[in-house]
PDB file of C-alpha atoms in Angstrom:
ATOM      1  CA  THR A 873      -0.012  -0.022   0.041  1.00 48.00           C
ATOM      2  CA  GLY A 874       0.946   3.708  -0.173  1.00 46.00           C
ATOM      3  CA  ARG A 875       1.501   3.823   3.534  1.00 41.00           C
ATOM      4  CA  GLU A 876       3.852   0.876   3.502  1.00 48.00           C
ATOM      5  CA  MET A 877       5.763   2.481   0.692  1.00 45.00           C
ATOM      6  CA  VAL A 878       6.287   5.740   2.601  1.00 41.00           C
ATOM      7  CA  SER A 879       7.319   3.628   5.681  1.00 44.00           C
ATOM      8  CA  ASN A 880      10.002   1.827   3.645  1.00 49.00           C
ATOM      9  CA  LEU A 881      11.434   4.876   1.858  1.00 51.00           C
ATOM     10  CA  PRO A 882      13.883   6.142   4.474  1.00 66.00           C
ATOM     11  CA  HIS A 883      15.445   2.497   4.666  1.00 60.00           C
ATOM     12  CA  LYS A 884      15.650   2.313   0.837  1.00 67.00           C
ATOM     13  CA  VAL A 885      17.096   5.782   0.793  1.00 69.00           C
ATOM     14  CA  ARG A 886      19.737   4.849   3.329  1.00 63.00           C
ATOM     15  CA  ILE A 887      20.698   1.676   1.358  1.00 64.00           C
ATOM     16  CA  THR A 888      20.836   3.529  -1.896  1.00 72.00           C
ATOM     17  CA  ALA A 889      22.951   6.326  -0.358  1.00 70.00           C
ATOM     18  CA  GLN A 890      25.273   3.787   1.242  1.00 64.00           C
ATOM     19  CA  VAL A 891      25.669   1.906  -2.051  1.00 67.00           C
ATOM     20  CA  SER A 892      26.176   5.207  -3.964  1.00 73.00           C
ATOM     21  CA  VAL A 893      28.850   6.313  -1.733  1.00 70.00           C
ATOM     22  CA  GLY A 894      30.511   3.058  -1.654  1.00 68.00           C
ATOM     23  CA  LEU A 895      30.604   3.073  -5.530  1.00 74.00           C
ATOM     24  CA  VAL A 896      32.014   6.618  -5.730  1.00 77.00           C
ATOM     25  CA  LEU A 897      34.541   6.004  -2.905  1.00 73.00           C
ATOM     26  CA  THR A 898      35.581   2.769  -4.516  1.00 74.00           C
ATOM     27  CA  GLY A 899      36.045   4.477  -7.849  1.00 78.00           C
ATOM     28  CA  LEU A 900      38.213   7.226  -6.298  1.00 79.00           C
ATOM     29  CA  LEU A 901      40.220   4.757  -4.300  1.00 75.00           C
ATOM     30  CA  GLY A 902      40.723   2.488  -7.404  1.00 75.00           C
ATOM     31  CA  TRP A 903      41.879   5.562  -9.610  1.00 79.00           C
ATOM     32  CA  LEU A 904      44.455   6.582  -7.065  1.00 74.00           C
ATOM     33  CA  VAL A 905      45.752   2.881  -6.841  1.00 74.00           C
ATOM     34  CA  LEU A 906      45.903   2.337 -10.538  1.00 76.00           C
ATOM     35  CA  HIS A 907      46.993   5.836 -11.495  1.00 75.00           C
ATOM     36  CA  GLY A 908      50.424   5.608 -12.982  1.00 74.00           C
ATOM     37  CA  LEU A 909      50.659   1.762 -12.531  1.00 77.00           C
ATOM     38  CA  ASP A 910      53.197  -0.064 -14.672  1.00 82.00           C
ATOM     39  CA  TRP A 911      51.059  -3.067 -16.033  1.00 82.00           C
ATOM     40  CA  GLY A 912      54.068  -4.753 -17.489  1.00 84.00           C
ATOM     41  CA  GLU A 913      55.829  -4.798 -14.156  1.00 83.00           C
ATOM     42  CA  LEU A 914      52.536  -6.016 -12.468  1.00 80.00           C
ATOM     43  CA  ALA A 915      52.340  -8.959 -15.125  1.00 86.00           C
ATOM     44  CA  THR A 916      55.993  -9.794 -14.485  1.00 87.00           C
ATOM     45  CA  GLU A 917      55.653  -9.833 -10.795  1.00 84.00           C
ATOM     46  CA  MET A 918      52.522 -12.177 -11.054  1.00 85.00           C
ATOM     47  CA  ALA A 919      54.181 -14.546 -13.673  1.00 86.00           C
ATOM     48  CA  ARG A 920      57.305 -15.040 -11.487  1.00 87.00           C
ATOM     49  CA  PHE A 921      55.557 -15.498  -8.222  1.00 88.00           C
ATOM     50  CA  PRO A 922      56.418 -19.008  -6.734  1.00 90.00           C
ATOM     51  CA  ALA A 923      53.260 -21.335  -6.923  1.00 90.00           C
ATOM     52  CA  SER A 924      54.744 -23.110  -3.828  1.00 93.00           C
ATOM     53  CA  LEU A 925      54.410 -19.868  -1.676  1.00 92.00           C
ATOM     54  CA  PHE A 926      50.937 -19.286  -2.890  1.00 93.00           C
ATOM     55  CA  PHE A 927      49.851 -22.626  -1.584  1.00 96.00           C
ATOM     56  CA  LEU A 928      51.793 -22.202   1.493  1.00 96.00           C
ATOM     57  CA  ALA A 929      50.051 -18.908   2.198  1.00 94.00           C
ATOM     58  CA  LEU A 930      46.675 -20.397   1.384  1.00 96.00           C
ATOM     59  CA  ALA A 931      47.363 -23.209   3.782  1.00 97.00           C
ATOM     60  CA  VAL A 932      48.217 -20.736   6.741  1.00 96.00           C
ATOM     61  CA  PHE A 933      45.133 -18.696   5.665  1.00 94.00           C
ATOM     62  CA  LEU A 934      42.823 -21.820   6.088  1.00 95.00           C
ATOM     63  CA  VAL A 935      44.411 -22.785   9.353  1.00 96.00           C
ATOM     64  CA  ALA A 936      43.582 -19.094  10.523  1.00 94.00           C
ATOM     65  CA  ILE A 937      39.967 -19.674   9.580  1.00 94.00           C
ATOM     66  CA  VAL A 938      39.846 -22.960  11.307  1.00 95.00           C
ATOM     67  CA  LEU A 939      41.024 -21.322  14.369  1.00 94.00           C
ATOM     68  CA  ARG A 940      38.546 -18.474  14.123  1.00 92.00           C
ATOM     69  CA  ALA A 941      35.623 -21.119  14.161  1.00 93.00           C
ATOM     70  CA  TRP A 942      37.258 -23.119  17.070  1.00 94.00           C
ATOM     71  CA  ARG A 943      37.228 -19.815  19.184  1.00 91.00           C
ATOM     72  CA  TRP A 944      33.444 -19.675  18.652  1.00 90.00           C
ATOM     73  CA  TYR A 945      33.238 -23.508  19.337  1.00 92.00           C
ATOM     74  CA  ILE A 946      34.838 -23.404  22.768  1.00 89.00           C
ATOM     75  CA  LEU A 947      32.506 -20.371  23.968  1.00 85.00           C
ATOM     76  CA  ILE A 948      29.504 -22.770  23.776  1.00 86.00           C
ATOM     77  CA  VAL A 949      29.456 -24.083  27.345  1.00 79.00           C
ATOM     78  CA  HIS A 950      26.273 -26.221  28.172  1.00 78.00           C
ATOM     79  CA  GLU A 951      24.846 -26.748  24.534  1.00 81.00           C
ATOM     80  CA  LYS A 952      26.269 -29.151  21.906  1.00 85.00           C
ATOM     81  CA  ILE A 953      26.834 -28.576  18.291  1.00 88.00           C
ATOM     82  CA  GLY A 954      29.427 -30.162  15.889  1.00 89.00           C
ATOM     83  CA  PHE A 955      32.622 -28.233  14.961  1.00 93.00           C
ATOM     84  CA  ILE A 956      32.315 -28.784  11.388  1.00 93.00           C
ATOM     85  CA  ARG A 957      28.690 -27.508  11.328  1.00 92.00           C
ATOM     86  CA  LEU A 958      29.605 -24.390  13.237  1.00 92.00           C
ATOM     87  CA  PHE A 959      32.604 -23.865  10.928  1.00 94.00           C
ATOM     88  CA  LEU A 960      30.355 -23.991   7.826  1.00 93.00           C
ATOM     89  CA  ILE A 961      27.621 -21.822   9.429  1.00 92.00           C
ATOM     90  CA  GLN A 962      30.363 -19.160  10.441  1.00 91.00           C
ATOM     91  CA  ASN A 963      31.867 -18.970   7.071  1.00 91.00           C
ATOM     92  CA  ALA A 964      28.368 -18.979   5.314  1.00 90.00           C
ATOM     93  CA  GLY A 965      27.578 -15.842   7.188  1.00 87.00           C
ATOM     94  CA  ILE A 966      30.978 -14.245   6.553  1.00 85.00           C
ATOM     95  CA  GLY A 967      30.670 -15.306   2.715  1.00 85.00           C
ATOM     96  CA  LEU A 968      27.263 -13.755   2.395  1.00 83.00           C
ATOM     97  CA  ASN A 969      28.406 -10.698   4.188  1.00 78.00           C
ATOM     98  CA  ASN A 970      31.244 -10.165   1.619  1.00 76.00           C
ATOM     99  CA  LEU A 971      28.922 -10.432  -1.226  1.00 76.00           C
ATOM    100  CA  SER A 972      26.547  -7.880   0.154  1.00 71.00           C
ATOM    101  CA  PRO A 973      26.957  -4.219  -0.245  1.00 62.00           C
ATOM    102  CA  ILE A 974      25.441  -3.489   3.343  1.00 63.00           C
ATOM    103  CA  ARG A 975      27.921  -5.627   5.433  1.00 64.00           C
ATOM    104  CA  VAL A 976      25.558  -6.130   8.392  1.00 66.00           C
ATOM    105  CA  VAL A 977      24.101  -9.592   7.544  1.00 73.00           C
ATOM    106  CA  SER A 978      26.957 -11.814   8.772  1.00 80.00           C
ATOM    107  CA  GLU A 979      25.788 -12.249  12.326  1.00 80.00           C
ATOM    108  CA  PRO A 980      21.988 -12.342  11.689  1.00 84.00           C
ATOM    109  CA  LEU A 981      22.654 -15.050   9.352  1.00 86.00           C
ATOM    110  CA  GLN A 982      24.895 -16.888  11.734  1.00 88.00           C
ATOM    111  CA  LEU A 983      22.500 -16.504  14.486  1.00 86.00           C
ATOM    112  CA  ALA A 984      19.526 -17.947  12.299  1.00 87.00           C
ATOM    113  CA  LEU A 985      21.706 -20.844  11.125  1.00 88.00           C
ATOM    114  CA  VAL A 986      22.884 -21.855  14.387  1.00 88.00           C
ATOM    115  CA  THR A 987      19.683 -21.952  15.990  1.00 88.00           C
ATOM    116  CA  ARG A 988      17.591 -23.524  13.192  1.00 85.00           C
ATOM    117  CA  ARG A 989      20.391 -25.869  11.927  1.00 77.00           C
ATOM    118  CA  GLY A 990      22.640 -26.262  14.619  1.00 78.00           C
ATOM    119  CA  GLY A 991      20.132 -26.595  17.536  1.00 82.00           C
ATOM    120  CA  LEU A 992      21.509 -23.918  19.816  1.00 85.00           C
ATOM    121  CA  SER A 993      19.201 -21.505  21.567  1.00 83.00           C
ATOM    122  CA  ALA A 994      18.984 -18.073  20.269  1.00 80.00           C
ATOM    123  CA  ALA A 995      20.282 -16.650  23.591  1.00 77.00           C
ATOM    124  CA  THR A 996      23.470 -18.601  23.730  1.00 80.00           C
ATOM    125  CA  GLY A 997      24.054 -17.975  20.000  1.00 82.00           C
ATOM    126  CA  LEU A 998      23.703 -14.223  20.683  1.00 79.00           C
ATOM    127  CA  ALA A 999      25.826 -14.184  23.763  1.00 79.00           C
ATOM    128  CA  THR A1000      28.700 -16.077  22.100  1.00 82.00           C
ATOM    129  CA  LEU A1001      28.567 -13.850  18.940  1.00 83.00           C
ATOM    130  CA  ALA A1002      28.780 -10.937  21.105  1.00 79.00           C
ATOM    131  CA  MET A1003      31.599 -12.341  23.044  1.00 80.00           C
ATOM    132  CA  GLU A1004      33.387 -13.148  19.875  1.00 82.00           C
ATOM    133  CA  HIS A1005      33.290  -9.496  18.785  1.00 77.00           C
ATOM    134  CA  MET A1006      34.691  -8.443  22.163  1.00 76.00           C
ATOM    135  CA  LEU A1007      37.568 -10.885  21.886  1.00 79.00           C
ATOM    136  CA  ASP A1008      38.303  -9.304  18.532  1.00 79.00           C
ATOM    137  CA  VAL A1009      38.304  -5.870  20.101  1.00 75.00           C
ATOM    138  CA  PHE A1010      40.605  -6.938  22.944  1.00 76.00           C
ATOM    139  CA  ALA A1011      42.949  -8.997  20.785  1.00 79.00           C
ATOM    140  CA  THR A1012      43.219  -6.012  18.333  1.00 74.00           C
ATOM    141  CA  ALA A1013      44.029  -3.554  21.081  1.00 72.00           C
ATOM    142  CA  ALA A1014      46.560  -5.931  22.579  1.00 74.00           C
ATOM    143  CA  LEU A1015      48.317  -6.684  19.312  1.00 74.00           C
ATOM    144  CA  LEU A1016      48.360  -3.027  18.270  1.00 71.00           C
ATOM    145  CA  GLY A1017      49.741  -1.769  21.782  1.00 68.00           C
ATOM    146  CA  LEU A1018      52.281  -4.510  21.849  1.00 69.00           C
ATOM    147  CA  SER A1019      53.432  -3.675  18.197  1.00 68.00           C
ATOM    148  CA  VAL A1020      53.854  -0.076  18.907  1.00 65.00           C
ATOM    149  CA  LEU A1021      55.634  -0.582  21.983  1.00 65.00           C
ATOM    150  CA  LEU A1022      58.195  -3.012  20.356  1.00 64.00           C
ATOM    151  CA  MET A1023      58.184  -1.199  17.017  1.00 65.00           C
ATOM    152  CA  PRO A1024      57.700   2.496  17.286  1.00 66.00           C
ATOM    153  CA  GLU A1025      58.035   2.806  13.406  1.00 64.00           C
ATOM    154  CA  LEU A1026      54.519   1.318  13.209  1.00 61.00           C
ATOM    155  CA  GLN A1027      52.976   4.570  14.509  1.00 61.00           C
ATOM    156  CA  GLN A1028      53.337   5.817  10.703  1.00 62.00           C
ATOM    157  CA  TYR A1029      50.618   3.496   9.663  1.00 58.00           C
ATOM    158  CA  SER A1030      48.031   6.204  10.330  1.00 56.00           C
ATOM    159  CA  ILE A1031      44.944   4.669   8.386  1.00 57.00           C
ATOM    160  CA  GLN A1032      45.336   1.232   9.804  1.00 56.00           C
ATOM    161  CA  MET A1033      46.010   2.534  13.455  1.00 60.00           C
ATOM    162  CA  ALA A1034      43.219   5.013  13.361  1.00 62.00           C
ATOM    163  CA  SER A1035      40.647   2.678  11.935  1.00 61.00           C
ATOM    164  CA  ALA A1036      41.555   0.044  14.587  1.00 59.00           C
ATOM    165  CA  VAL A1037      41.753   2.261  17.418  1.00 62.00           C
ATOM    166  CA  VAL A1038      38.392   4.114  16.610  1.00 67.00           C
ATOM    167  CA  PHE A1039      36.602   0.521  15.960  1.00 62.00           C
ATOM    168  CA  ALA A1040      37.998  -0.745  19.447  1.00 61.00           C
ATOM    169  CA  VAL A1041      37.036   2.264  21.402  1.00 65.00           C
ATOM    170  CA  ALA A1042      33.550   2.502  19.971  1.00 63.00           C
ATOM    171  CA  SER A1043      32.894  -1.116  20.488  1.00 59.00           C
ATOM    172  CA  LEU A1044      34.084  -1.102  24.086  1.00 60.00           C
ATOM    173  CA  MET A1045      31.946   1.905  24.835  1.00 63.00           C
ATOM    174  CA  ILE A1046      28.883   0.206  23.353  1.00 56.00           C
ATOM    175  CA  PHE A1047      29.731  -3.031  25.227  1.00 56.00           C
ATOM    176  CA  PHE A1048      30.070  -1.261  28.765  1.00 56.00           C
ATOM    177  CA  VAL A1049      26.991   0.963  28.264  1.00 55.00           C
ATOM    178  CA  ILE A1050      24.732  -1.961  27.425  1.00 52.00           C
ATOM    179  CA  ALA A1051      26.431  -4.154  30.317  1.00 52.00           C
ATOM    180  CA  CYS A1052      26.122  -1.417  32.955  1.00 53.00           C
ATOM    181  CA  GLY A1053      22.655  -0.224  31.829  1.00 50.00           C
ATOM    182  CA  MET A1054      20.946  -3.287  30.823  1.00 50.00           C
ATOM    183  CA  ASP A1055      19.303  -3.883  34.312  1.00 53.00           C
ATOM    184  CA  THR A1056      18.123  -0.182  34.606  1.00 52.00           C
ATOM    185  CA  ILE A1057      16.221  -0.151  31.401  1.00 51.00           C
ATOM    186  CA  PRO A1058      12.459  -0.540  32.279  1.00 54.00           C
ATOM    187  CA  GLY A1059      10.913  -3.585  31.055  1.00 54.00           C
ATOM    188  CA  THR A1060      13.917  -5.499  30.222  1.00 51.00           C
ATOM    189  CA  ARG A1061      13.735  -7.950  32.988  1.00 55.00           C
ATOM    190  CA  ARG A1062      10.207  -8.994  31.655  1.00 56.00           C
ATOM    191  CA  ILE A1063      11.771  -9.957  28.295  1.00 53.00           C
ATOM    192  CA  PRO A1064      12.620 -13.760  28.415  1.00 53.00           C
ATOM    193  CA  PHE A1065      15.048 -13.671  25.541  1.00 45.00           C
ATOM    194  CA  LEU A1066      17.139 -10.837  27.089  1.00 51.00           C
ATOM    195  CA  ASN A1067      17.291 -12.502  30.441  1.00 53.00           C
ATOM    196  CA  LYS A1068      18.388 -15.755  28.738  1.00 53.00           C
ATOM    197  CA  ALA A1069      21.196 -13.699  26.696  1.00 54.00           C
ATOM    198  CA  VAL A1070      22.384 -12.048  29.804  1.00 57.00           C
ATOM    199  CA  SER A1071      22.365 -15.309  31.654  1.00 59.00           C
ATOM    200  CA  ALA A1072      24.302 -17.058  28.820  1.00 57.00           C
ATOM    201  CA  ALA A1073      26.843 -14.095  28.874  1.00 61.00           C
ATOM    202  CA  ARG A1074      27.295 -14.541  32.642  1.00 65.00           C
ATOM    203  CA  THR A1075      27.872 -18.309  32.194  1.00 62.00           C
ATOM    204  CA  LEU A1076      30.743 -17.405  29.774  1.00 62.00           C
ATOM    205  CA  ALA A1077      32.070 -14.937  32.473  1.00 64.00           C
ATOM    206  CA  GLY A1078      32.115 -17.855  34.940  1.00 69.00           C
ATOM    207  CA  SER A1079      34.269 -19.886  32.565  1.00 75.00           C
ATOM    208  CA  PRO A1080      37.570 -18.082  32.521  1.00 78.00           C
ATOM    209  CA  GLY A1081      39.492 -21.019  31.020  1.00 82.00           C
ATOM    210  CA  ARG A1082      37.278 -20.992  27.949  1.00 82.00           C
ATOM    211  CA  LEU A1083      37.520 -17.257  27.659  1.00 82.00           C
ATOM    212  CA  LEU A1084      41.316 -17.472  27.789  1.00 86.00           C
ATOM    213  CA  LEU A1085      41.532 -20.236  25.116  1.00 89.00           C
ATOM    214  CA  SER A1086      39.197 -18.360  22.950  1.00 87.00           C
ATOM    215  CA  PHE A1087      41.263 -15.186  23.364  1.00 86.00           C
ATOM    216  CA  LEU A1088      44.433 -16.941  22.616  1.00 90.00           C
ATOM    217  CA  ALA A1089      42.469 -18.437  19.503  1.00 92.00           C
ATOM    218  CA  THR A1090      41.705 -14.920  18.384  1.00 89.00           C
ATOM    219  CA  LEU A1091      45.405 -13.828  18.775  1.00 88.00           C
ATOM    220  CA  GLY A1092      46.402 -16.888  16.812  1.00 91.00           C
ATOM    221  CA  HIS A1093      43.885 -16.198  14.201  1.00 91.00           C
ATOM    222  CA  TRP A1094      45.097 -12.654  13.542  1.00 88.00           C
ATOM    223  CA  LEU A1095      48.832 -13.752  13.589  1.00 88.00           C
ATOM    224  CA  LEU A1096      48.137 -16.334  10.985  1.00 92.00           C
ATOM    225  CA  LEU A1097      46.557 -14.019   8.871  1.00 89.00           C
ATOM    226  CA  GLY A1098      49.559 -11.707   9.063  1.00 87.00           C
ATOM    227  CA  LEU A1099      51.861 -14.606   8.365  1.00 91.00           C
ATOM    228  CA  SER A1100      49.995 -15.587   5.298  1.00 92.00           C
ATOM    229  CA  GLY A1101      50.153 -11.896   3.940  1.00 89.00           C
ATOM    230  CA  TRP A1102      53.997 -11.955   4.926  1.00 90.00           C
ATOM    231  CA  ILE A1103      54.559 -15.212   2.983  1.00 92.00           C
ATOM    232  CA  ILE A1104      52.890 -13.302  -0.243  1.00 90.00           C
ATOM    233  CA  ALA A1105      54.978 -10.154   0.462  1.00 88.00           C
ATOM    234  CA  HIS A1106      58.097 -12.367   0.758  1.00 88.00           C
ATOM    235  CA  GLY A1107      57.408 -14.085  -2.622  1.00 88.00           C
ATOM    236  CA  ILE A1108      56.969 -10.588  -4.316  1.00 86.00           C
ATOM    237  CA  GLY A1109      60.289  -9.231  -2.717  1.00 85.00           C
ATOM    238  CA  ILE A1110      58.713  -6.767  -0.290  1.00 84.00           C
ATOM    239  CA  ASP A1111      60.848  -6.699   2.782  1.00 84.00           C
ATOM    240  CA  VAL A1112      58.498  -6.163   5.818  1.00 81.00           C
ATOM    241  CA  ASP A1113      58.313  -7.722   9.210  1.00 80.00           C
ATOM    242  CA  VAL A1114      55.489 -10.051  10.083  1.00 81.00           C
ATOM    243  CA  ALA A1115      54.259  -7.630  12.740  1.00 77.00           C
ATOM    244  CA  VAL A1116      53.998  -4.840  10.183  1.00 78.00           C
ATOM    245  CA  VAL A1117      51.660  -7.219   7.934  1.00 82.00           C
ATOM    246  CA  VAL A1118      49.486  -8.123  11.005  1.00 80.00           C
ATOM    247  CA  VAL A1119      48.848  -4.537  11.815  1.00 76.00           C
ATOM    248  CA  LEU A1120      48.492  -3.714   8.212  1.00 78.00           C
ATOM    249  CA  PHE A1121      45.851  -6.405   7.625  1.00 79.00           C
ATOM    250  CA  MET A1122      43.897  -5.714  10.952  1.00 75.00           C
ATOM    251  CA  GLY A1123      43.653  -2.085  10.277  1.00 71.00           C
ATOM    252  CA  SER A1124      42.768  -2.377   6.588  1.00 75.00           C
ATOM    253  CA  ILE A1125      40.019  -4.860   7.575  1.00 75.00           C
ATOM    254  CA  PHE A1126      38.513  -2.521  10.004  1.00 70.00           C
ATOM    255  CA  PHE A1127      38.928   0.344   7.575  1.00 72.00           C
ATOM    256  CA  VAL A1128      36.849  -1.463   5.011  1.00 72.00           C
ATOM    257  CA  ALA A1129      34.296  -2.237   7.614  1.00 68.00           C
ATOM    258  CA  ALA A1130      34.130   1.372   8.658  1.00 67.00           C
ATOM    259  CA  VAL A1131      33.559   2.909   5.298  1.00 71.00           C
ATOM    260  CA  PRO A1132      31.121   2.129   2.296  1.00 68.00           C
ATOM    261  CA  SER A1133      32.613  -0.081  -0.438  1.00 70.00           C
ATOM    262  CA  LEU A1134      31.849  -2.586  -3.063  1.00 71.00           C
ATOM    263  CA  PRO A1135      31.097  -6.260  -1.802  1.00 70.00           C
ATOM    264  CA  GLY A1136      34.176  -8.000  -0.307  1.00 69.00           C
ATOM    265  CA  GLY A1137      35.701  -4.637   0.274  1.00 72.00           C
ATOM    266  CA  ALA A1138      37.021  -4.871  -3.352  1.00 75.00           C
ATOM    267  CA  VAL A1139      39.465  -2.079  -4.044  1.00 79.00           C
ATOM    268  CA  THR A1140      38.924  -0.346  -0.705  1.00 80.00           C
ATOM    269  CA  PHE A1141      41.127  -3.066   1.140  1.00 80.00           C
ATOM    270  CA  GLU A1142      43.665  -2.915  -1.676  1.00 80.00           C
ATOM    271  CA  ALA A1143      43.926   0.934  -1.565  1.00 81.00           C
ATOM    272  CA  ALA A1144      44.594   0.761   2.232  1.00 78.00           C
ATOM    273  CA  VAL A1145      47.290  -1.686   1.929  1.00 79.00           C
ATOM    274  CA  VAL A1146      49.045  -0.213  -1.277  1.00 80.00           C
ATOM    275  CA  TYR A1147      48.906   3.320   0.316  1.00 77.00           C
ATOM    276  CA  THR A1148      50.537   1.940   3.587  1.00 72.00           C
ATOM    277  CA  LEU A1149      53.238  -0.208   1.694  1.00 74.00           C
TER     278      LEU A1149
END
């Protein structure tokens, strides 16, 4: 009806605006990256890249993906779900998120699949997904802080550092506001789902061993991603440390998540990496 069309207009306008801004920003970044590029040199570099290093980097990358799924798996305390099923559910959500110009579909899809196909309660699924994000924030802050302390030259990576720091601070602020104010919001105690989600989060808080293992798995995930990128850089002849690539990848991924871009962060991610290198 006409009333429904009017009610849906702001949402459609927001999506259209975000996609349009993403296209414009991607086009601008793409022009900056490709401007003055020596295509002959690029073809030569690609042709002489060792195939063995490609498969080695791919293997390390896949281990990092498995480790990311394992850190979610060990957060599930009292309910059972197979690791392979959880691995497929997680990557299905991430894969669809990469294809969508509006990158907010990963967690809702994962939550829907893990409850309908995996047999978990919605409260447990929501609590563990939220805890995953918190662990990512803490791991990112820890790695960035340690890297800057040990390697002050990393401070020059402005785009990556700024993007990761802003993301971490904003996420922590939202988390503490929700955690401290949940019980004070009128009516929240009457909502069974919220009560169950808070209860599931408290159960995780009472399992410090699982939280520690999941945190270590998160650190391992990011370090392996950096190692995979370092192998690629080494094969091309770029002389950078593994720590630099880890910071570069973390910040570039957060940069892609923070600004509108094409599906999969195409060109936007490459622009951040190329600019830094």
